Tab-separated table of C-alpha atoms in Angstrom:
chain	number	residue	atom	x	y	z
A	744	MET	CA	181.576	-58.563	-49.006
A	745	LYS	CA	181.551	-62.116	-49.513
A	746	ARG	CA	179.992	-64.180	-46.612
A	747	TRP	CA	183.183	-66.415	-46.136
A	748	VAL	CA	185.362	-63.479	-45.664
A	749	ARG	CA	183.296	-62.064	-42.771
A	750	TRP	CA	183.581	-65.388	-41.210
A	751	LEU	CA	187.515	-65.930	-41.932
A	752	CYS	CA	188.625	-64.423	-38.553
A	753	PRO	CA	186.178	-65.935	-36.165
A	754	ALA	CA	187.015	-69.251	-38.193
A	755	VAL	CA	191.039	-69.016	-37.739
A	756	PHE	CA	190.470	-68.047	-34.110
A	757	ALA	CA	188.270	-70.775	-33.278
A	758	ALA	CA	190.743	-73.132	-35.098
A	759	ALA	CA	193.548	-71.905	-33.055
A	760	ILE	CA	191.697	-72.230	-29.822
A	761	PHE	CA	190.801	-75.831	-30.697
A	762	ALA	CA	194.342	-76.735	-32.033
A	763	GLY	CA	196.011	-75.161	-28.877
A	764	ALA	CA	193.256	-77.315	-26.774
A	765	ALA	CA	194.313	-80.496	-28.837
A	766	LEU	CA	197.882	-80.024	-28.618
A	767	LEU	CA	197.584	-79.354	-24.767
A	768	LEU	CA	195.813	-82.723	-24.283
A	769	LEU	CA	197.860	-84.708	-26.837
A	770	LEU	CA	201.404	-83.500	-26.419
A	771	PRO	CA	203.529	-85.532	-23.603
A	772	LYS	CA	204.007	-83.412	-20.608
A	773	ARG	CA	207.478	-82.361	-18.931
A	774	ASP	CA	208.152	-82.405	-15.408
A	775	LEU	CA	211.324	-80.130	-15.721
A	776	SER	CA	211.904	-77.195	-17.950
A	777	GLU	CA	215.605	-77.321	-18.826
A	778	ARG	CA	215.663	-73.867	-20.111
A	779	GLU	CA	213.999	-72.295	-16.961
A	780	LYS	CA	215.694	-74.603	-14.292
A	781	ARG	CA	212.425	-75.112	-12.638
A	782	TYR	CA	210.181	-78.162	-12.119
A	783	LEU	CA	206.692	-77.419	-13.735
A	784	ALA	CA	203.627	-77.536	-12.021
A	785	GLU	CA	201.779	-80.793	-11.476
A	786	PHE	CA	198.053	-81.349	-12.438
A	787	PRO	CA	196.231	-80.356	-9.601
A	788	ALA	CA	193.933	-82.837	-7.544
A	789	LEU	CA	190.251	-82.277	-8.102
A	790	SER	CA	188.192	-82.200	-5.001
A	791	TRP	CA	184.959	-80.389	-3.751
A	792	SER	CA	186.885	-78.362	-0.991
A	793	ALA	CA	189.567	-77.258	-3.710
A	794	LEU	CA	186.876	-75.989	-5.823
A	795	GLU	CA	185.168	-74.232	-2.832
A	796	GLU	CA	188.277	-72.693	-1.423
A	797	GLY	CA	189.473	-71.615	-5.171
A	798	THR	CA	192.598	-73.312	-5.138
A	799	PHE	CA	191.977	-75.842	-7.866
A	800	GLN	CA	191.160	-72.897	-10.144
A	801	SER	CA	194.524	-71.180	-9.237
A	802	GLN	CA	196.485	-74.548	-9.445
A	803	TRP	CA	194.862	-75.140	-12.926
A	804	GLU	CA	195.971	-71.551	-14.187
A	805	THR	CA	199.394	-72.330	-12.978
A	806	TRP	CA	199.377	-75.925	-14.735
A	807	LEU	CA	197.906	-74.474	-18.056
A	808	SER	CA	200.514	-71.794	-18.075
A	809	ASP	CA	203.512	-74.211	-17.563
A	810	HIS	CA	202.419	-76.857	-20.118
A	811	PHE	CA	200.524	-74.533	-22.655
A	812	PRO	CA	201.928	-75.524	-26.311
A	813	GLY	CA	204.795	-73.364	-27.303
A	814	ARG	CA	205.239	-71.948	-23.996
A	815	ASP	CA	208.942	-71.283	-24.475
A	816	ALA	CA	208.137	-69.325	-27.748
A	817	PHE	CA	205.561	-67.317	-26.094
A	818	VAL	CA	207.855	-66.592	-23.083
A	819	GLY	CA	210.544	-65.112	-25.484
A	820	ILE	CA	207.998	-63.285	-27.484
A	821	ASN	CA	206.871	-61.504	-24.539
A	822	ALA	CA	210.420	-60.516	-23.241
A	823	TYR	CA	211.421	-59.139	-26.732
A	824	GLU	CA	207.913	-57.256	-26.952
A	825	MET	CA	208.370	-55.805	-23.531
A	826	LEU	CA	211.985	-54.975	-24.845
A	827	LEU	CA	210.837	-53.248	-27.965
A	828	THR	CA	208.120	-50.996	-26.464
A	829	GLY	CA	210.613	-49.404	-23.713
A	830	ARG	CA	209.769	-51.428	-20.566
A	831	ASN	CA	213.240	-53.079	-20.226
A	832	ALA	CA	213.980	-51.399	-17.100
A	833	LEU	CA	210.708	-52.477	-15.207
A	834	GLN	CA	211.753	-56.359	-16.017
A	835	ASP	CA	213.350	-58.494	-13.260
A	836	ILE	CA	216.149	-59.112	-15.630
A	837	TYR	CA	217.604	-56.361	-17.817
A	838	PHE	CA	218.675	-56.803	-21.315
A	839	ALA	CA	221.931	-54.675	-20.934
A	840	LYS	CA	224.494	-53.806	-23.437
A	841	GLU	CA	227.250	-56.032	-24.633
A	842	ASP	CA	224.767	-58.842	-24.658
A	843	TYR	CA	224.403	-58.998	-20.807
A	844	LEU	CA	221.576	-60.382	-19.059
A	845	ILE	CA	221.658	-58.946	-15.520
A	846	ASN	CA	219.365	-59.215	-12.548
A	847	ALA	CA	217.490	-56.377	-11.422
A	848	PRO	CA	218.529	-55.022	-7.866
A	849	THR	CA	217.315	-57.236	-4.840
A	850	ALA	CA	215.365	-55.252	-2.428
A	851	LEU	CA	217.056	-53.695	0.181
A	852	ASN	CA	216.313	-55.396	3.548
A	853	LEU	CA	218.506	-54.096	6.065
A	854	GLU	CA	217.088	-55.812	8.901
A	855	LEU	CA	217.520	-59.323	7.563
A	856	PHE	CA	221.163	-58.509	6.125
A	857	THR	CA	222.248	-57.182	9.534
A	858	THR	CA	220.747	-60.014	11.544
A	859	THR	CA	222.656	-62.663	9.054
A	860	LEU	CA	225.975	-60.908	9.476
A	861	GLN	CA	225.308	-60.576	13.475
A	862	ARG	CA	224.852	-64.375	13.558
A	863	PHE	CA	228.029	-64.901	11.528
A	864	ASP	CA	230.005	-62.538	13.720
A	865	ASN	CA	228.546	-64.224	16.844
A	866	PHE	CA	229.746	-67.818	15.585
A	867	ALA	CA	233.148	-66.580	14.734
A	868	LYS	CA	233.349	-65.081	18.219
A	869	ASN	CA	232.348	-68.274	19.695
A	870	THR	CA	234.809	-70.477	17.812
A	871	GLY	CA	237.562	-68.249	18.482
A	872	LEU	CA	238.976	-68.808	15.172
A	873	PRO	CA	240.343	-66.294	12.534
A	874	ALA	CA	237.275	-65.511	10.124
A	875	SER	CA	236.854	-63.576	6.968
A	876	LEU	CA	233.654	-62.317	5.027
A	877	VAL	CA	233.839	-61.936	1.435
A	878	MET	CA	230.959	-60.654	-0.538
A	879	VAL	CA	230.523	-61.091	-4.026
A	880	PRO	CA	228.706	-57.840	-5.528
A	881	ALA	CA	225.978	-58.044	-7.801
A	882	THR	CA	226.828	-57.985	-11.641
A	883	GLY	CA	224.594	-54.902	-12.066
A	884	SER	CA	226.415	-52.956	-9.566
A	885	MET	CA	229.788	-53.566	-11.408
A	886	LYS	CA	228.545	-53.092	-14.870
A	887	GLU	CA	226.383	-50.155	-14.493
A	888	SER	CA	227.570	-48.412	-17.849
A	889	LEU	CA	225.776	-51.353	-19.527
A	890	LEU	CA	222.362	-50.919	-17.792
A	891	PRO	CA	219.082	-49.723	-19.441
A	892	LEU	CA	217.967	-46.299	-18.632
A	893	GLY	CA	215.795	-46.087	-15.835
A	894	HIS	CA	217.291	-49.178	-13.923
A	895	GLY	CA	217.072	-49.909	-10.320
A	896	ALA	CA	219.820	-48.741	-7.761
A	897	TYR	CA	221.854	-51.393	-6.400
A	898	PRO	CA	222.487	-51.181	-2.794
A	899	ASP	CA	225.950	-52.903	-2.645
A	900	ASP	CA	227.789	-49.629	-1.393
A	901	THR	CA	225.295	-49.663	1.480
A	902	LEU	CA	225.910	-53.226	2.306
A	903	PHE	CA	229.767	-53.072	2.338
A	904	ALA	CA	229.391	-49.854	4.454
A	905	VAL	CA	227.056	-51.590	6.992
A	906	ALA	CA	229.128	-54.812	7.165
A	907	GLY	CA	232.159	-52.920	8.103
A	908	GLU	CA	230.128	-51.465	10.999
A	909	THR	CA	228.181	-54.485	11.838
A	910	VAL	CA	230.817	-57.305	12.444
A	911	SER	CA	233.916	-57.105	14.937
A	912	SER	CA	235.096	-60.971	15.105
A	913	MET	CA	235.843	-61.426	11.526
A	914	THR	CA	237.518	-59.260	8.664
A	915	VAL	CA	235.382	-57.894	5.934
A	916	TYR	CA	237.340	-57.848	2.377
A	917	ASP	CA	235.869	-55.309	-0.119
A	918	LEU	CA	237.702	-56.954	-3.449
A	919	ARG	CA	235.335	-54.813	-5.865
A	920	PRO	CA	238.500	-52.449	-7.043
A	921	GLN	CA	240.465	-55.875	-8.000
A	922	LEU	CA	237.307	-57.365	-9.675
A	923	ALA	CA	236.756	-54.154	-11.434
A	924	GLN	CA	240.388	-54.002	-12.582
A	925	ALA	CA	240.501	-57.595	-13.863
A	926	ASP	CA	237.141	-56.970	-15.786
A	927	ARG	CA	239.029	-54.275	-17.786
A	928	THR	CA	240.972	-56.942	-19.840
A	929	ARG	CA	239.003	-60.289	-19.221
A	930	GLN	CA	235.369	-61.234	-18.584
A	931	VAL	CA	234.941	-61.340	-14.579
A	932	PHE	CA	231.196	-61.790	-14.812
A	933	TYR	CA	229.159	-64.043	-17.044
A	934	ARG	CA	226.645	-62.394	-19.385
A	935	THR	CA	223.800	-65.192	-19.091
A	936	ASP	CA	224.555	-65.843	-15.326
A	937	HIS	CA	224.784	-64.274	-12.114
A	938	HIS	CA	228.025	-65.720	-11.213
A	939	LEU	CA	231.578	-65.162	-11.518
A	940	THR	CA	233.460	-66.835	-14.331
A	941	ALA	CA	236.441	-68.902	-13.799
A	942	TYR	CA	238.689	-66.018	-14.070
A	943	GLY	CA	236.602	-63.763	-11.866
A	944	ALA	CA	236.720	-66.638	-9.303
A	945	TYR	CA	240.405	-66.850	-9.643
A	946	THR	CA	240.675	-62.760	-9.259
A	947	LEU	CA	238.650	-63.221	-6.135
A	948	TYR	CA	240.774	-65.837	-4.741
A	949	ALA	CA	243.972	-64.103	-5.504
A	950	ALA	CA	242.803	-60.678	-4.204
A	951	TRP	CA	241.550	-62.279	-0.840
A	952	ARG	CA	244.759	-64.026	-0.377
A	953	GLU	CA	247.042	-61.046	-1.241
A	954	THR	CA	245.296	-58.621	0.950
A	955	GLN	CA	246.056	-60.965	3.693
A	956	GLY	CA	249.919	-60.953	2.912
A	957	ARG	CA	249.553	-64.583	1.617
A	958	THR	CA	250.871	-66.608	-1.395
A	959	VAL	CA	248.904	-67.147	-4.517
A	960	ARG	CA	249.260	-69.723	-7.026
A	961	PRO	CA	249.972	-67.602	-10.590
A	962	ALA	CA	247.480	-68.014	-13.109
A	963	GLU	CA	250.123	-69.022	-15.445
A	964	ASP	CA	250.301	-72.185	-13.669
A	965	TYR	CA	246.796	-73.407	-14.568
A	966	THR	CA	245.719	-75.225	-17.939
A	967	VAL	CA	242.555	-73.575	-18.971
A	968	THR	CA	240.100	-75.353	-21.091
A	969	ALA	CA	237.057	-73.652	-22.620
A	970	TYR	CA	233.578	-75.114	-23.075
A	971	PRO	CA	231.186	-72.818	-25.162
A	972	GLY	CA	227.331	-73.024	-24.987
A	973	PHE	CA	226.705	-72.170	-21.439
A	974	CYS	CA	223.208	-70.381	-20.756
A	975	GLY	CA	223.083	-69.724	-17.193
A	976	THR	CA	220.124	-68.821	-14.710
A	977	THR	CA	219.626	-65.248	-15.911
A	978	TRP	CA	219.254	-66.514	-19.445
A	979	SER	CA	216.891	-69.165	-18.322
A	980	GLY	CA	214.813	-66.604	-16.513
A	981	SER	CA	214.877	-63.724	-19.115
A	982	GLY	CA	213.167	-65.102	-22.250
A	983	TYR	CA	215.746	-63.438	-24.366
A	984	PHE	CA	216.516	-66.897	-25.703
A	985	LEU	CA	218.309	-65.096	-28.773
A	986	THR	CA	221.221	-63.872	-26.520
A	987	PRO	CA	224.695	-65.584	-27.488
A	988	PRO	CA	225.739	-68.327	-24.652
A	989	ASP	CA	228.738	-67.875	-22.747
A	990	THR	CA	231.780	-70.033	-22.491
A	991	VAL	CA	232.708	-72.120	-19.091
A	992	GLU	CA	236.401	-72.590	-18.283
A	993	LEU	CA	238.006	-75.278	-16.356
A	994	TRP	CA	241.293	-74.244	-14.746
A	995	ASP	CA	243.295	-77.136	-13.953
A	996	SER	CA	246.910	-76.641	-11.964
A	997	GLY	CA	247.336	-80.584	-12.278
A	998	LEU	CA	246.070	-80.965	-8.532
A	999	THR	CA	244.190	-84.283	-8.146
A	1000	PRO	CA	242.059	-83.905	-4.917
A	1001	THR	CA	239.828	-86.146	-3.106
A	1002	VAL	CA	236.246	-84.723	-3.101
A	1003	THR	CA	233.719	-85.987	-0.922
A	1004	ILE	CA	230.287	-84.968	-1.088
A	1005	THR	CA	227.721	-85.569	1.438
A	1006	ASP	CA	223.990	-85.293	1.313
A	1007	GLY	CA	221.539	-86.167	4.273
A	1008	GLY	CA	219.992	-89.728	3.662
A	1009	LYS	CA	222.495	-90.448	0.685
A	1010	ASP	CA	225.484	-92.385	0.473
A	1011	PRO	CA	228.810	-90.039	0.110
A	1012	VAL	CA	229.816	-89.438	-3.485
A	1013	VAL	CA	233.801	-89.575	-3.976
A	1014	SER	CA	235.548	-88.008	-6.926
A	1015	ASP	CA	239.351	-87.156	-7.731
A	1016	SER	CA	238.243	-84.042	-9.570
A	1017	PHE	CA	236.877	-80.707	-8.843
A	1018	PHE	CA	235.098	-80.796	-12.277
A	1019	PHE	CA	231.976	-82.914	-13.068
A	1020	PRO	CA	232.121	-83.087	-16.798
A	1021	SER	CA	228.446	-84.637	-17.153
A	1022	HIS	CA	227.253	-81.077	-16.570
A	1023	LEU	CA	228.971	-79.765	-19.783
A	1024	LYS	CA	226.181	-81.409	-21.760
A	1025	GLU	CA	223.597	-79.390	-20.145
A	1026	LEU	CA	222.333	-75.878	-20.865
A	1027	ASP	CA	223.470	-74.809	-17.278
A	1028	MET	CA	227.153	-75.968	-16.977
A	1029	TYR	CA	227.910	-74.221	-13.822
A	1030	PRO	CA	227.375	-77.325	-11.685
A	1031	VAL	CA	230.598	-78.572	-13.390
A	1032	TYR	CA	232.249	-76.849	-10.377
A	1033	LEU	CA	231.866	-79.505	-7.702
A	1034	ASP	CA	228.728	-80.872	-8.997
A	1035	GLY	CA	226.679	-77.743	-7.733
A	1036	ASN	CA	224.580	-77.539	-4.395
A	1037	HIS	CA	225.020	-80.029	-1.905
A	1038	THR	CA	225.101	-79.933	1.946
A	1039	LEU	CA	228.622	-80.701	2.901
A	1040	THR	CA	231.389	-81.024	0.391
A	1041	LYS	CA	234.950	-81.991	1.782
A	1042	ILE	CA	238.274	-81.359	-0.595
A	1043	GLU	CA	241.485	-82.962	0.536
A	1044	ASN	CA	244.937	-82.028	-0.671
A	1045	PRO	CA	247.431	-83.571	1.611
A	1046	ASP	CA	250.296	-81.838	-0.078
A	1047	ALA	CA	249.105	-78.285	0.912
A	1048	PRO	CA	251.066	-76.261	3.575
A	1049	ASP	CA	247.962	-74.864	5.386
A	1050	GLY	CA	245.337	-76.980	7.722
A	1051	THR	CA	241.622	-76.805	7.621
A	1052	LEU	CA	239.307	-74.055	6.169
A	1053	LEU	CA	235.513	-74.268	6.547
A	1054	VAL	CA	233.639	-71.948	4.078
A	1055	ILE	CA	230.188	-71.149	4.925
A	1056	LYS	CA	228.710	-70.289	1.604
A	1057	ASP	CA	226.419	-70.227	-1.432
A	1058	SER	CA	227.074	-71.244	-5.025
A	1059	TYR	CA	229.426	-68.397	-5.656
A	1060	ALA	CA	232.148	-70.685	-3.758
A	1061	HIS	CA	231.946	-73.548	-6.020
A	1062	ALA	CA	234.327	-72.000	-8.754
A	1063	VAL	CA	236.735	-70.482	-6.099
A	1064	ALA	CA	237.259	-73.564	-3.940
A	1065	PRO	CA	239.530	-75.282	-6.328
A	1066	PHE	CA	241.843	-72.274	-5.886
A	1067	LEU	CA	241.465	-72.339	-2.350
A	1068	SER	CA	242.427	-76.126	-2.009
A	1069	GLU	CA	246.125	-75.133	-3.453
A	1070	HIS	CA	246.624	-73.770	0.124
A	1071	TYR	CA	244.486	-75.812	2.607
A	1072	ARG	CA	245.094	-79.747	3.378
A	1073	THR	CA	241.347	-79.808	3.912
A	1074	VAL	CA	238.312	-77.360	2.738
A	1075	TYR	CA	234.814	-77.851	3.702
A	1076	LEU	CA	231.983	-76.198	1.982
A	1077	LEU	CA	228.934	-75.993	4.250
A	1078	ASP	CA	225.504	-75.050	2.647
A	1079	LEU	CA	223.326	-73.668	5.546
A	1080	ARG	CA	220.296	-74.077	3.240
A	1081	TYR	CA	220.654	-78.023	3.712
A	1082	TYR	CA	222.606	-78.519	6.807
A	1083	ARG	CA	220.675	-79.084	9.934
A	1084	GLY	CA	223.591	-80.102	12.198
A	1085	ASN	CA	225.363	-78.338	15.037
A	1086	VAL	CA	228.106	-76.415	13.111
A	1087	THR	CA	230.069	-75.683	16.308
A	1088	GLN	CA	230.478	-79.370	16.906
A	1089	LEU	CA	231.433	-79.934	13.186
A	1090	VAL	CA	234.212	-77.101	13.733
A	1091	GLN	CA	235.421	-79.155	16.844
A	1092	ASP	CA	235.145	-82.650	15.321
A	1093	TYR	CA	236.913	-81.824	12.063
A	1094	GLY	CA	239.647	-79.585	13.479
A	1095	VAL	CA	238.700	-76.424	11.808
A	1096	GLU	CA	241.358	-73.599	11.802
A	1097	GLU	CA	240.000	-70.957	9.925
A	1098	LEU	CA	236.495	-69.636	8.793
A	1099	LEU	CA	235.615	-68.048	5.560
A	1100	PHE	CA	231.896	-66.560	4.777
A	1101	LEU	CA	231.611	-66.342	1.030
A	1102	TYR	CA	228.065	-64.986	-0.410
A	1103	GLY	CA	226.925	-63.118	-3.107
A	1104	THR	CA	225.285	-59.876	-1.694
A	1105	SER	CA	222.048	-60.498	-3.340
A	1106	THR	CA	221.895	-63.805	-1.414
A	1107	LEU	CA	222.352	-62.024	1.911
A	1108	LEU	CA	219.481	-59.813	1.535
A	1109	THR	CA	216.991	-62.789	1.060
A	1110	ASP	CA	218.572	-65.652	2.744
A	1111	THR	CA	217.225	-66.761	6.285
A	1112	ASN	CA	219.143	-69.770	6.753
A	1113	SER	CA	221.854	-68.254	9.092
A	1114	ALA	CA	219.332	-69.067	12.073
A	1115	TRP	CA	220.745	-72.582	11.580
A	1116	LEU	CA	224.028	-71.490	12.617
A	1117	PHE	CA	224.712	-72.586	16.301
C-alpha cells in the first residue's frame, strides 16, 4: 500500500479539526438562535476560581456547543439519525404522522398542579367574582393516533379529573370533546407548535361561551387571511428542520380595539389592532397575536355588551383574546410570570366583574408563579 494512502484518513481528520477551529475563531458569533428561539451562551469569563471550581470548563463546553460551525446542520442530522434508528419515542419532541411535531408528555407533578389550582380557587373565592378554569389539552393527548410506538402517557385525563375535585369557587370547563369534533374537519392544533391554531382558538372560545348559554359571534362573520411559513417552538426544538411549515390565520371581524400593552419599567404600547404584522416576517409567527408575552395587556371595545373580564393566563390566551373582546368592553390579560403587583388590588381598581383562568395543561404541571396571586 502506498504511503500516502495510509496517511489519507489521519490527514483528512486533522484538516477537519483545524478547519473547524479556524471557522470557530473567524466566523461572526450570534447572540440569538432564531431557529431554536433562544439566546446562545456568552463566552465565559476566565478566572482562577472558575478554573478551580470547574465552572469555566462547563461554560466553555456550552459556548462551544452553541457556536460550533454548522451547528444547525448537526442538530438536524442528529435528530434524523435518532429517528432512523428507532429512538423517536425517546425524544422530548416526537416526529409523528402527518408531519406533526409533538411535545412528549410533561412529567406528572400532581402536588404542584393541585397547589396551583387551589391558589386560583382561593383567589376566586376571595374576590367573590364568577370564575372559570379553561385548560387547553396537550396536543399529544388529543392526537394519540399519530404518535410513535412506545410514546409516553399523557396525564390530561387525570388533570381534568383532579381539577374537578379540587376547586369549588370556580367552574372547570372540559372542552376537549368540542376541540376533538372540530379537529375532524379543520386543523385545531399546529403541526410545528404547541398552541392552538386560530380556528382552534375560535373553537375554544365558542365552546366556552356556548356551554354557559352565552352568545357567540359566528365564524362566518370573520375575514380570514392566511400566512404560510410558520415554524413554531416544537419545530425549533426538534431538529426536524425538513418538516413543512404551518400556516397562521388572522381572523378579523372588523372590530377596531384599543390595545394597551404594559411591561414594568417601559412606556405603554398602544395599538388599534389585535395583530402585530411585523412578526409575520419571523419563523415563529405566533407573537403576531397581541405581540406575544407581556405583563399586562388591556383590550377595550366600548361597543361590547358585557363589562370587564380578567384573564389570568399563559400564551394560549393570545389567540383567544380577540374573540373574547367581541363581548367584553374591557379584557385584561395578566401574565403571572411577569406581574409582581397585588392582583386583588388590580381587580378592585379596574372594576373586574369576571375571572377566566386560561392555561395549557403542560404549563400547570411546571409553572410556580401562582404564588404571586394575592
